[in-house]
XYZ file of C-alpha atoms in Angstrom:
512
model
C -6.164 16.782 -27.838
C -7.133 12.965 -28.772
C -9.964 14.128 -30.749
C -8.391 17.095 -32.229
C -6.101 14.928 -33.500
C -8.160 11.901 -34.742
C -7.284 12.110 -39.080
C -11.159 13.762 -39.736
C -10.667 16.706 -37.554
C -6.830 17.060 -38.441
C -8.057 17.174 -41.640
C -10.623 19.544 -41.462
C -8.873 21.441 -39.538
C -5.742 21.937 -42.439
C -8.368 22.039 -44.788
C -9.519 25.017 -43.024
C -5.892 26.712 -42.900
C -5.518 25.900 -46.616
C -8.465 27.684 -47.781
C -7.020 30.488 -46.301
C -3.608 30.085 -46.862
C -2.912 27.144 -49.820
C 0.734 28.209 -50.531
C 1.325 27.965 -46.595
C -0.357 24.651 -45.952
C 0.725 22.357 -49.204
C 2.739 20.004 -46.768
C -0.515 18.058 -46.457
C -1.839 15.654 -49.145
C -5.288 16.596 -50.748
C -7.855 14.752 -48.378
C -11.819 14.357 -48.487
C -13.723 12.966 -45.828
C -15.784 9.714 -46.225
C -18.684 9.063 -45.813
C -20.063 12.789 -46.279
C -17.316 13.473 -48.661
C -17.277 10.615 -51.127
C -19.453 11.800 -54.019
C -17.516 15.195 -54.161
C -14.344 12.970 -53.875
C -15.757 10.948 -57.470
C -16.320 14.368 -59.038
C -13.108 15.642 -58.072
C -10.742 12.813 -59.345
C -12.966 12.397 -62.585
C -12.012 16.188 -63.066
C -8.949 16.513 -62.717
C -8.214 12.662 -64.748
C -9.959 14.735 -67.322
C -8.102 17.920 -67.282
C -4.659 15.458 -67.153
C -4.684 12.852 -68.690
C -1.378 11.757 -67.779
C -2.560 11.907 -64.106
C -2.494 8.322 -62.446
C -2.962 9.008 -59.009
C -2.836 6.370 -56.059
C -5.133 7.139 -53.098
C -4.881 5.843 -49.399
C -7.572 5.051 -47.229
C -7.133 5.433 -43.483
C -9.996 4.910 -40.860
C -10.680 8.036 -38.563
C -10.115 5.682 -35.485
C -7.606 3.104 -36.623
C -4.165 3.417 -35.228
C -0.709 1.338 -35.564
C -1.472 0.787 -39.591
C -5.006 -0.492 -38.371
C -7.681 -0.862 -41.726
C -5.088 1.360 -43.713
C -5.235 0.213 -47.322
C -4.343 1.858 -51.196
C -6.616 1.804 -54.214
C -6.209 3.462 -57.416
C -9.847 4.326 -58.378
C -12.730 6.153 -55.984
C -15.433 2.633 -57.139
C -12.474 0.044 -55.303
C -13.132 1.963 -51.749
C -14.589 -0.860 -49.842
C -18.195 0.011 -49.527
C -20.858 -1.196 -47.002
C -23.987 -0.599 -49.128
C -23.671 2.746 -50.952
C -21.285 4.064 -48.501
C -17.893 3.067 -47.007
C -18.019 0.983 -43.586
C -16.294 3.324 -41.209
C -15.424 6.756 -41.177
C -12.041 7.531 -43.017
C -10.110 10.066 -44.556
C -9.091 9.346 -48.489
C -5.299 11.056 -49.288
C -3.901 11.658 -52.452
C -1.107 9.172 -51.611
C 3.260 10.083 -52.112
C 4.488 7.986 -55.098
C 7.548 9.420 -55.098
C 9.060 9.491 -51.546
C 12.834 9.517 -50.799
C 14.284 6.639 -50.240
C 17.253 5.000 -48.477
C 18.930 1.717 -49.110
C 16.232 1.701 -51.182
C 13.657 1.734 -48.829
C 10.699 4.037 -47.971
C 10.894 5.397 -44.390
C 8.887 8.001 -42.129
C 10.359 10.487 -39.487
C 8.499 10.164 -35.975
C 9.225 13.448 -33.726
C 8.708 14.829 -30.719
C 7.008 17.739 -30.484
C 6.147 19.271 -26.788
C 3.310 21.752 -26.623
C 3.854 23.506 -23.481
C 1.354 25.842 -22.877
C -1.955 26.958 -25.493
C -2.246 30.440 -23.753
C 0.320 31.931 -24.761
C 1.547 29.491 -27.207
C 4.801 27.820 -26.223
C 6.149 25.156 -28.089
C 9.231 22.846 -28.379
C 10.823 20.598 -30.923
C 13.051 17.450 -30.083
C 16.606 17.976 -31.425
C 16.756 14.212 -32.478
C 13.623 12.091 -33.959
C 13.314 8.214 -34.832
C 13.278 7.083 -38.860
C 10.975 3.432 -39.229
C 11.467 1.726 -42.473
C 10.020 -0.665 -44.208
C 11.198 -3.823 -44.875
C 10.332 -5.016 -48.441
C 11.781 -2.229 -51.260
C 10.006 0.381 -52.543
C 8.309 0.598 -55.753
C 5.703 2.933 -57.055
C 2.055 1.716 -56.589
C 0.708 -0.846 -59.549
C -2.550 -2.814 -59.180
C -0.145 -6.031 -58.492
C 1.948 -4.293 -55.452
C -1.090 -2.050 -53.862
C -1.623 -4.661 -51.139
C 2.115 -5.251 -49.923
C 2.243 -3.100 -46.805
C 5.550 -3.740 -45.609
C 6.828 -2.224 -48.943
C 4.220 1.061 -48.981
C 3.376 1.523 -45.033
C 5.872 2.971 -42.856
C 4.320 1.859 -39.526
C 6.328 0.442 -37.084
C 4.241 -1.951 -35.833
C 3.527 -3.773 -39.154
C 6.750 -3.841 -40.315
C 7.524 -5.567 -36.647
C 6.040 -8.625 -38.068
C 7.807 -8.848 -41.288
C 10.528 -11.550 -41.229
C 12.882 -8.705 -43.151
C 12.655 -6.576 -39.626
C 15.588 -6.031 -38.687
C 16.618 -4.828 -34.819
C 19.607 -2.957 -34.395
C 21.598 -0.761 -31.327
C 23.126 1.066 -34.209
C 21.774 4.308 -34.640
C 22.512 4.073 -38.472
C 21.355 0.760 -39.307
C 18.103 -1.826 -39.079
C 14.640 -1.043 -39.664
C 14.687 1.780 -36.781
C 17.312 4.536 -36.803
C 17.715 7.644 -35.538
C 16.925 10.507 -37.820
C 20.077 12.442 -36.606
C 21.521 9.363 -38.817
C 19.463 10.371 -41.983
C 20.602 13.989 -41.736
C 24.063 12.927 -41.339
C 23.907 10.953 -44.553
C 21.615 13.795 -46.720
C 24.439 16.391 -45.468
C 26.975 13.949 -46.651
C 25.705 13.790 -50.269
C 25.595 17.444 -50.203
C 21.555 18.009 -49.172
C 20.535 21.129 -47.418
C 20.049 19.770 -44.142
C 19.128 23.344 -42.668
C 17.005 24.005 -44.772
C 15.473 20.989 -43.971
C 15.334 21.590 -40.484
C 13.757 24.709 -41.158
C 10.857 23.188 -43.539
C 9.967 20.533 -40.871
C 9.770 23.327 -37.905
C 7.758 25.422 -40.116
C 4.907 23.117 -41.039
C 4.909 21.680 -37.061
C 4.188 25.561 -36.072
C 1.322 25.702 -39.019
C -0.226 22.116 -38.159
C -0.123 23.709 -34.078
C -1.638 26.659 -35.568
C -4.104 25.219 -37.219
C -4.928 22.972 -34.115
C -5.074 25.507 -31.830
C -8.243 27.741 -32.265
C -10.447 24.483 -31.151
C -8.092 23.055 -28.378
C -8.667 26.926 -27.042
C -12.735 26.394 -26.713
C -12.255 23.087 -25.026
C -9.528 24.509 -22.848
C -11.978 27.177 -21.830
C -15.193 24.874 -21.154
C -12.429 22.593 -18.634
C -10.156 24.944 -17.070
C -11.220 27.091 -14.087
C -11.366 30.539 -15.057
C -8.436 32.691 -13.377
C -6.298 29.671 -12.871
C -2.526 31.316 -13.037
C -0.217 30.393 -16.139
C -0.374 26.879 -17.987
C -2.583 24.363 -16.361
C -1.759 21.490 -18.723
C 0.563 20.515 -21.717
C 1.051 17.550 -24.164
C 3.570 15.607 -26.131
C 2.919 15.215 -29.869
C 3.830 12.388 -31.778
C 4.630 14.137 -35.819
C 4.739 11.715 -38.387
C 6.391 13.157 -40.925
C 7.186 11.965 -45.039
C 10.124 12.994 -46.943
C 9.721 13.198 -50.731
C 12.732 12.738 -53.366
C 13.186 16.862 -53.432
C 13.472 16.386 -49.341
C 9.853 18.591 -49.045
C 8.209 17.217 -45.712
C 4.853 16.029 -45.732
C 2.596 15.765 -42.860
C 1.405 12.041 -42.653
C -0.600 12.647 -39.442
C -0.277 13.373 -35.673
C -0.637 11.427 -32.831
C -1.565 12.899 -29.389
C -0.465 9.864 -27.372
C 2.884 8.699 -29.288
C 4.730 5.291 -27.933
C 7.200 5.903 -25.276
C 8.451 2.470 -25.261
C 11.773 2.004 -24.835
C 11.858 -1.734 -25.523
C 10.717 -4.312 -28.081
C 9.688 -7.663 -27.747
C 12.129 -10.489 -29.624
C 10.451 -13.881 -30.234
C 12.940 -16.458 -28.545
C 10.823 -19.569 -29.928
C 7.865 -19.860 -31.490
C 4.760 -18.657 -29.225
C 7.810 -17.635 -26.669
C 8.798 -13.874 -26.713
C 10.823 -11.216 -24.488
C 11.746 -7.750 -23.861
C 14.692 -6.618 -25.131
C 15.853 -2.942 -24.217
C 15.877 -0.877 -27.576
C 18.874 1.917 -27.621
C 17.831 3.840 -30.285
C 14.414 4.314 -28.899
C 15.922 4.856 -25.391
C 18.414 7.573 -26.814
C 15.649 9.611 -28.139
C 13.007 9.136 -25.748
C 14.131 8.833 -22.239
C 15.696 12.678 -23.356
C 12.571 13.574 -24.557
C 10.690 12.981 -20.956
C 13.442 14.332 -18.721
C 13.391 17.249 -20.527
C 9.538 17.669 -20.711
C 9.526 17.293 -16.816
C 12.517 20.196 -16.282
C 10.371 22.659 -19.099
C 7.081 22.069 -17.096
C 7.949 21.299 -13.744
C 5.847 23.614 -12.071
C 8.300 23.959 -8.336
C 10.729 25.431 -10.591
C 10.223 28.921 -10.137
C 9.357 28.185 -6.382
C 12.846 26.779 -5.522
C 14.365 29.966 -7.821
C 12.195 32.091 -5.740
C 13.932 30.573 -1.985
C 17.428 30.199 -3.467
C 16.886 34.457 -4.022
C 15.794 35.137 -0.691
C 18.447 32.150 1.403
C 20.334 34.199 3.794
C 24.164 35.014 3.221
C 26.290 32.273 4.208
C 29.226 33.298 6.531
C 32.560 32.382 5.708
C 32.963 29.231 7.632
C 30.074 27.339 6.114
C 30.025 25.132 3.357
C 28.018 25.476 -0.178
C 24.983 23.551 -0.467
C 25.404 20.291 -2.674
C 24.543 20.623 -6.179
C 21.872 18.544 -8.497
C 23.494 16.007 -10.772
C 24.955 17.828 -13.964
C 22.427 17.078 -16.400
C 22.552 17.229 -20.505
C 21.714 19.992 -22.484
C 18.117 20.170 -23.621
C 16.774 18.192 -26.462
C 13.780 20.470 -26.898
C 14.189 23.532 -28.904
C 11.946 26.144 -28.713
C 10.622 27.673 -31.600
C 7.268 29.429 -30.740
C 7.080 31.933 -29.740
C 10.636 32.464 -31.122
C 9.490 32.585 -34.351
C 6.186 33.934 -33.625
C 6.931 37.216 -35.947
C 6.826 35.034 -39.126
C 3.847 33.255 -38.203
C 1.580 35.367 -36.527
C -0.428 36.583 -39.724
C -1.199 32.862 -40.049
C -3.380 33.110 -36.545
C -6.522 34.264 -38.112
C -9.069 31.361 -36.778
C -7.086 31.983 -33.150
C -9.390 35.424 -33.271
C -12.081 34.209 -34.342
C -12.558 31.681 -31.862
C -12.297 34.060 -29.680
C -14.986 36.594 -30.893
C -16.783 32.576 -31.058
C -15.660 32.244 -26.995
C -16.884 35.882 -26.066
C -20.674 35.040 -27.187
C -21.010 31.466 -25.698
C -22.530 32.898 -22.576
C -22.526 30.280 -20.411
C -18.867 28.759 -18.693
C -18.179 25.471 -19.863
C -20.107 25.077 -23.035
C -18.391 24.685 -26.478
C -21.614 25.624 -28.372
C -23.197 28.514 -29.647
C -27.221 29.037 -29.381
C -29.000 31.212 -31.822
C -29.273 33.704 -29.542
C -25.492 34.067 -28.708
C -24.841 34.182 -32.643
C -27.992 36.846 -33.411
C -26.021 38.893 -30.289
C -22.356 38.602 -32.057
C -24.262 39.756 -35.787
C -25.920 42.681 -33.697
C -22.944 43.666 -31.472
C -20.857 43.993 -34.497
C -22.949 45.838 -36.526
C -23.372 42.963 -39.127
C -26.867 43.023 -40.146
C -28.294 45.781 -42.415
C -31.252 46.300 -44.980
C -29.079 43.433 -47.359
C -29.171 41.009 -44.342
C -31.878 41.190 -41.984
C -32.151 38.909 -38.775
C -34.411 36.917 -40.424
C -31.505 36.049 -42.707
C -29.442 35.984 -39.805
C -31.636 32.735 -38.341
C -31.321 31.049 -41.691
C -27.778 30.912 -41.873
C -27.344 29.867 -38.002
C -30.106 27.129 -38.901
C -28.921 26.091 -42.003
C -25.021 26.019 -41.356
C -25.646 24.514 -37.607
C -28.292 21.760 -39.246
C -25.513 20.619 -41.616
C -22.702 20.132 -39.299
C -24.573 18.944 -36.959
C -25.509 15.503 -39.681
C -21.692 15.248 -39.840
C -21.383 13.451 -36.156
C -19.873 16.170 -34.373
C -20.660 15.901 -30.818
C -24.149 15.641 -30.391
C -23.749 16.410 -26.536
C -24.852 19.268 -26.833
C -27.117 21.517 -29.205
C -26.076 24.601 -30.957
C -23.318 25.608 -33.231
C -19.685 24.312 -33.086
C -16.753 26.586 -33.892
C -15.906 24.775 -37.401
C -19.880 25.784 -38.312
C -19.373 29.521 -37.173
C -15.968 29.519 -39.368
C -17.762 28.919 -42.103
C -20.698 30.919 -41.136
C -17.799 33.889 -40.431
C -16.328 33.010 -43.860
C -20.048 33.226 -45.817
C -20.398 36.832 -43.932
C -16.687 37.969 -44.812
C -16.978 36.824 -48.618
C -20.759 38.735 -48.407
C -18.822 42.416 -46.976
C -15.480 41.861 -48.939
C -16.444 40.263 -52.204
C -13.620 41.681 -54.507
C -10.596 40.645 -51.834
C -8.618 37.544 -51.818
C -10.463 34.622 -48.906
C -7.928 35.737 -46.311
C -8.229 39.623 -46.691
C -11.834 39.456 -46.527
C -11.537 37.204 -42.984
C -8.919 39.612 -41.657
C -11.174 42.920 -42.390
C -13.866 41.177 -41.010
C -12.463 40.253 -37.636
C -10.913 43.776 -37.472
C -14.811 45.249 -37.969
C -15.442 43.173 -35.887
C -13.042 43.793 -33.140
C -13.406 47.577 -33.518
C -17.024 47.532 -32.878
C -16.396 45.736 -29.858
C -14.059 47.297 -28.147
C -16.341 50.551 -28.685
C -18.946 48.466 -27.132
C -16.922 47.655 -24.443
C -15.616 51.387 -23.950
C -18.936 52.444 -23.767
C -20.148 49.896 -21.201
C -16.760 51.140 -19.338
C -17.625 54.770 -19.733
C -21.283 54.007 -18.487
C -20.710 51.877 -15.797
C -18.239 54.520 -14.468
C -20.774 56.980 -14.874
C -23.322 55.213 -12.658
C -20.674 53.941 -9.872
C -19.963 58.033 -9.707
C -23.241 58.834 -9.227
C -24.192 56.568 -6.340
C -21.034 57.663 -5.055
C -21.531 61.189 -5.244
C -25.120 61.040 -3.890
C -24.350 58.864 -1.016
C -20.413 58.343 -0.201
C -19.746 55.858 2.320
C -18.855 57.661 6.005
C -18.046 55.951 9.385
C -20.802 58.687 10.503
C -23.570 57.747 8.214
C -24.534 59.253 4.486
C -23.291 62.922 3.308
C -24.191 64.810 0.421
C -21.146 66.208 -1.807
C -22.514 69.755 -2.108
C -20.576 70.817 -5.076
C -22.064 67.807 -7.012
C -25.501 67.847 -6.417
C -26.160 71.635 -5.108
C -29.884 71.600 -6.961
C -31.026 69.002 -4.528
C -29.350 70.802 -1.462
C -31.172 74.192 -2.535
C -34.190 72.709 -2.742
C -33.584 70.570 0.895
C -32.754 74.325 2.022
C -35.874 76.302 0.693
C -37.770 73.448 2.371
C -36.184 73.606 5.534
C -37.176 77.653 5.462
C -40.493 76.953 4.478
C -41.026 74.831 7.683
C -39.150 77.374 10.135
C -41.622 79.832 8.729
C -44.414 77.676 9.460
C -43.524 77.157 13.013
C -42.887 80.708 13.416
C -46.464 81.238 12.449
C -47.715 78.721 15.084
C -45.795 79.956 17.754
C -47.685 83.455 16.914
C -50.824 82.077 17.362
């Protein structure tokens, strides 16, 4: 999960999910990936400054490994990215960057929640009722070439803004530089915003992002978890930063797979002299995040159903057992599957990965060779006299080869599953060329899946056939082997006319 959600593969991974779906997946700012990315990122911005000239965009730059604000910084041309030679130092991810974010007491601010994935197979996941909202501490105005480098005004991370002397700590929910976002609702509602609606926008792009996610997270999970292991073996808390913009659309800022659980913060007593003061707006949101996380996955809870079922009938006399503490409501809301039915056509890469998963051959690895990919084309009926084999190898070589000079995981050889996406999506677009990009997936997974489920009935069919055959020539007795007459009556005329011929024979020698 800590590399799916590192801000490259987030982003490719979106990317992914908005080539498919772009209407579906706007909450996420227009991204490129540096270094591989950076000339098609000049092309792009010189294109569309030329189609609009009016267009004076502000980009952010955020390091794929950075965390807590770490190397963050804003630019407003692709030639002031820091460079290290002819290409930028670290790996990053470039982001069209939100000029025009809501604001309160004038102030930008970001929404960290809580989101609980509970199981990947089938998908089960929870949202936290309540959230936190960090501010910053200078006020906001829009980017300029004087105000790009004043992060406590444009960065919403709470541990920068820590270190401003305009911080301000607070145990009131609706006040200082950290309040709850059950606090910001209350105000939007009060001015008249659509807060449900709201509430409905934010679950709907954390279900997307999860769906998005979880096509890879299921080939890892596969490679680490013992096959046959009953129900969920593992589950995660997710960290969702989320941005609010002036028409209250949320945008996805990024997601972290270890978020703070800290329920303190430190308070500088003298200079150089600091302690830990208890936070109660981080404590009210995040102690009920945990104890609810532990009741949803605590895995002696069906157990202890289970006994209370079968405890014998008390009599009369005796007392009732003593029950647990009372304990809140939960703060987790479900919402998948709940709301799986207006979701589920989004879960197009969750079948491919696994047609990707059924031809990887060998437990535990996440790549596929060339002769697990030649075996899907063939077992799906995907080559013809248009594409032969030997175009088959090209396109595994050429695709793999590319990805593969991207960095990702050189462990071990063969093709990843982002590589046979787009090797899936070059065969889909070759089959289905007048159809929109996601009609031409979805046939092609349904070929796909047809052919192999024949496959799969006829392997059924045949392997049937053979177990009824052995079994028909030589059931299993206590008394040794029989032979079924009615099945296999050639054979037992022939052991017959035999077994004459002989008696004859011996009648004959007895003669003489």
């Amino acid at each position: 999960m800590t590399e799916m959600v590192r801000k490259i593969t987030l982003s490719r991974a979106v990317r992914t999910m908005q080539d498919l779906f772009p209407l579906e997946y706007n909450f996420y700012p227009r991204s490129w990936i540096l270094p591989e990315e950076f000339p098609l990122f000049v092309d792009e911005v010189r294109m569309l400054k030329d189609s609009d000239p009016s267009w004076k965009p502000t980009f952010i730059v955020k390091p794929d490994g950075g965390c807590q604000g770490d190397g963050i910084y804003l630019v407003k041309d692709p030639s002031d990215i820091r460079l290290s030679g002819s290409i930028p130092a670290r790996p990053a991810v470039v982001q069209e960057y939100i000029c025009k974010p809501l604001l309160v007491d004038k102030l930008k601010f970001d929404i960290r929640l809580y989101v609980l994935l509970k199981s990947l197979e089938p998908l089960e996941i929870y949202i936290a009722k309540d959230g936190l909202s960090r501010f910053c501490t200078e006020p906001y105005q829009e980017p300029t070439l004087k105000n790009l480098h004043q992060v406590f005004m444009h960065l919403t991370n709470y541990s920068l803004n820590i270190h401003s002397g305009n911080f301000i700590h607070s145990d009131d929910a609706n006040t200082g530089s950290k309040r709850t976002f059950s606090s910001i609702l209350c105000r939007l509602s009060s001015r008249g915003a659509d807060v449900k609606k709201l509430w409905s926008d934010i679950i709907s792009l954390v279900i997307k992002t999860i769906i998005a996610l979880t096509p890879e997270l299921k080939v890892y999970y596969q490679s680490d978890i013992p096959a046959g292991k009953p129900g969920p073996t593992c589950f995660q808390i997710l960290g969702f930063d989320i941005l609010l913009m002036k028409n209250l659309k949320p945008m996805l800022l990024e997601v972290n797979a270890n978020p703070s659980m800290r329920i303190e913060h430190e308070q500088e007593l003298s200079p150089g002299v600091f302690e830990n003061v208890p936070s109660a707006v981080d404590e009210e949101v995040k102690v009920a995040v945990i104890r609810d996380t532990l009741r949803l996955v605590d895995p002696h809870k069906k157990k202890r159903r289970d006994v209370q079922c079968q405890a014998p009938e008390r009599g009369p006399e005796e007392p009732l057992p003593a029950s647990p503490a009372a304990l809140p409501s939960l703060c987790l809301k479900q919402v998948f599957p709940k709301y799986a039915k207006q979701f589920s056509y989004l879960r197009l890469l969750d079948r491919v990965a696994a047609l990707f998963i059924r031809f990887l051959g060998v437990k535990g690895t996440t790549k596929l060779g060339p002769t697990g990919f030649r075996t899907f084309i063939r077992n799906c009926k995907l080559s013809n006299s248009n594409f032969s084999m030997a175009s088959v190898d090209i396109l595994y070589i050429d695709i793999t080869r590319r990805w593969n000079s991207m960095g990702i995981d050189h462990k071990e050889s063969g093709m990843c599953l982002q590589a046979f996406v787009e090797a899936f999506f070059c065969l889909a677009q070759k089959k289905y060329k007048s159809l929109p990009l996601h009609e031409q997936v979805a046939s092609l997974i349904d070929f796909c899946e047809y052919h192999l489920a024949a496959l799969d009935e006829k392997r059924l069919v045949c392997g049937r056939g053979v177990v009824e055959r052995r079994s028909a020539v030589v059931p299993c007795h206590a008394d040794g082997p029989h032979l079924t007459p009615a099945a296999h009556s050639p054979l037992l005329n022939r052991m017959a006319t035999a077994g004459k011929f002989a008696d004859d024979r011996n009648h004959r020698y007895e003669r003489c």
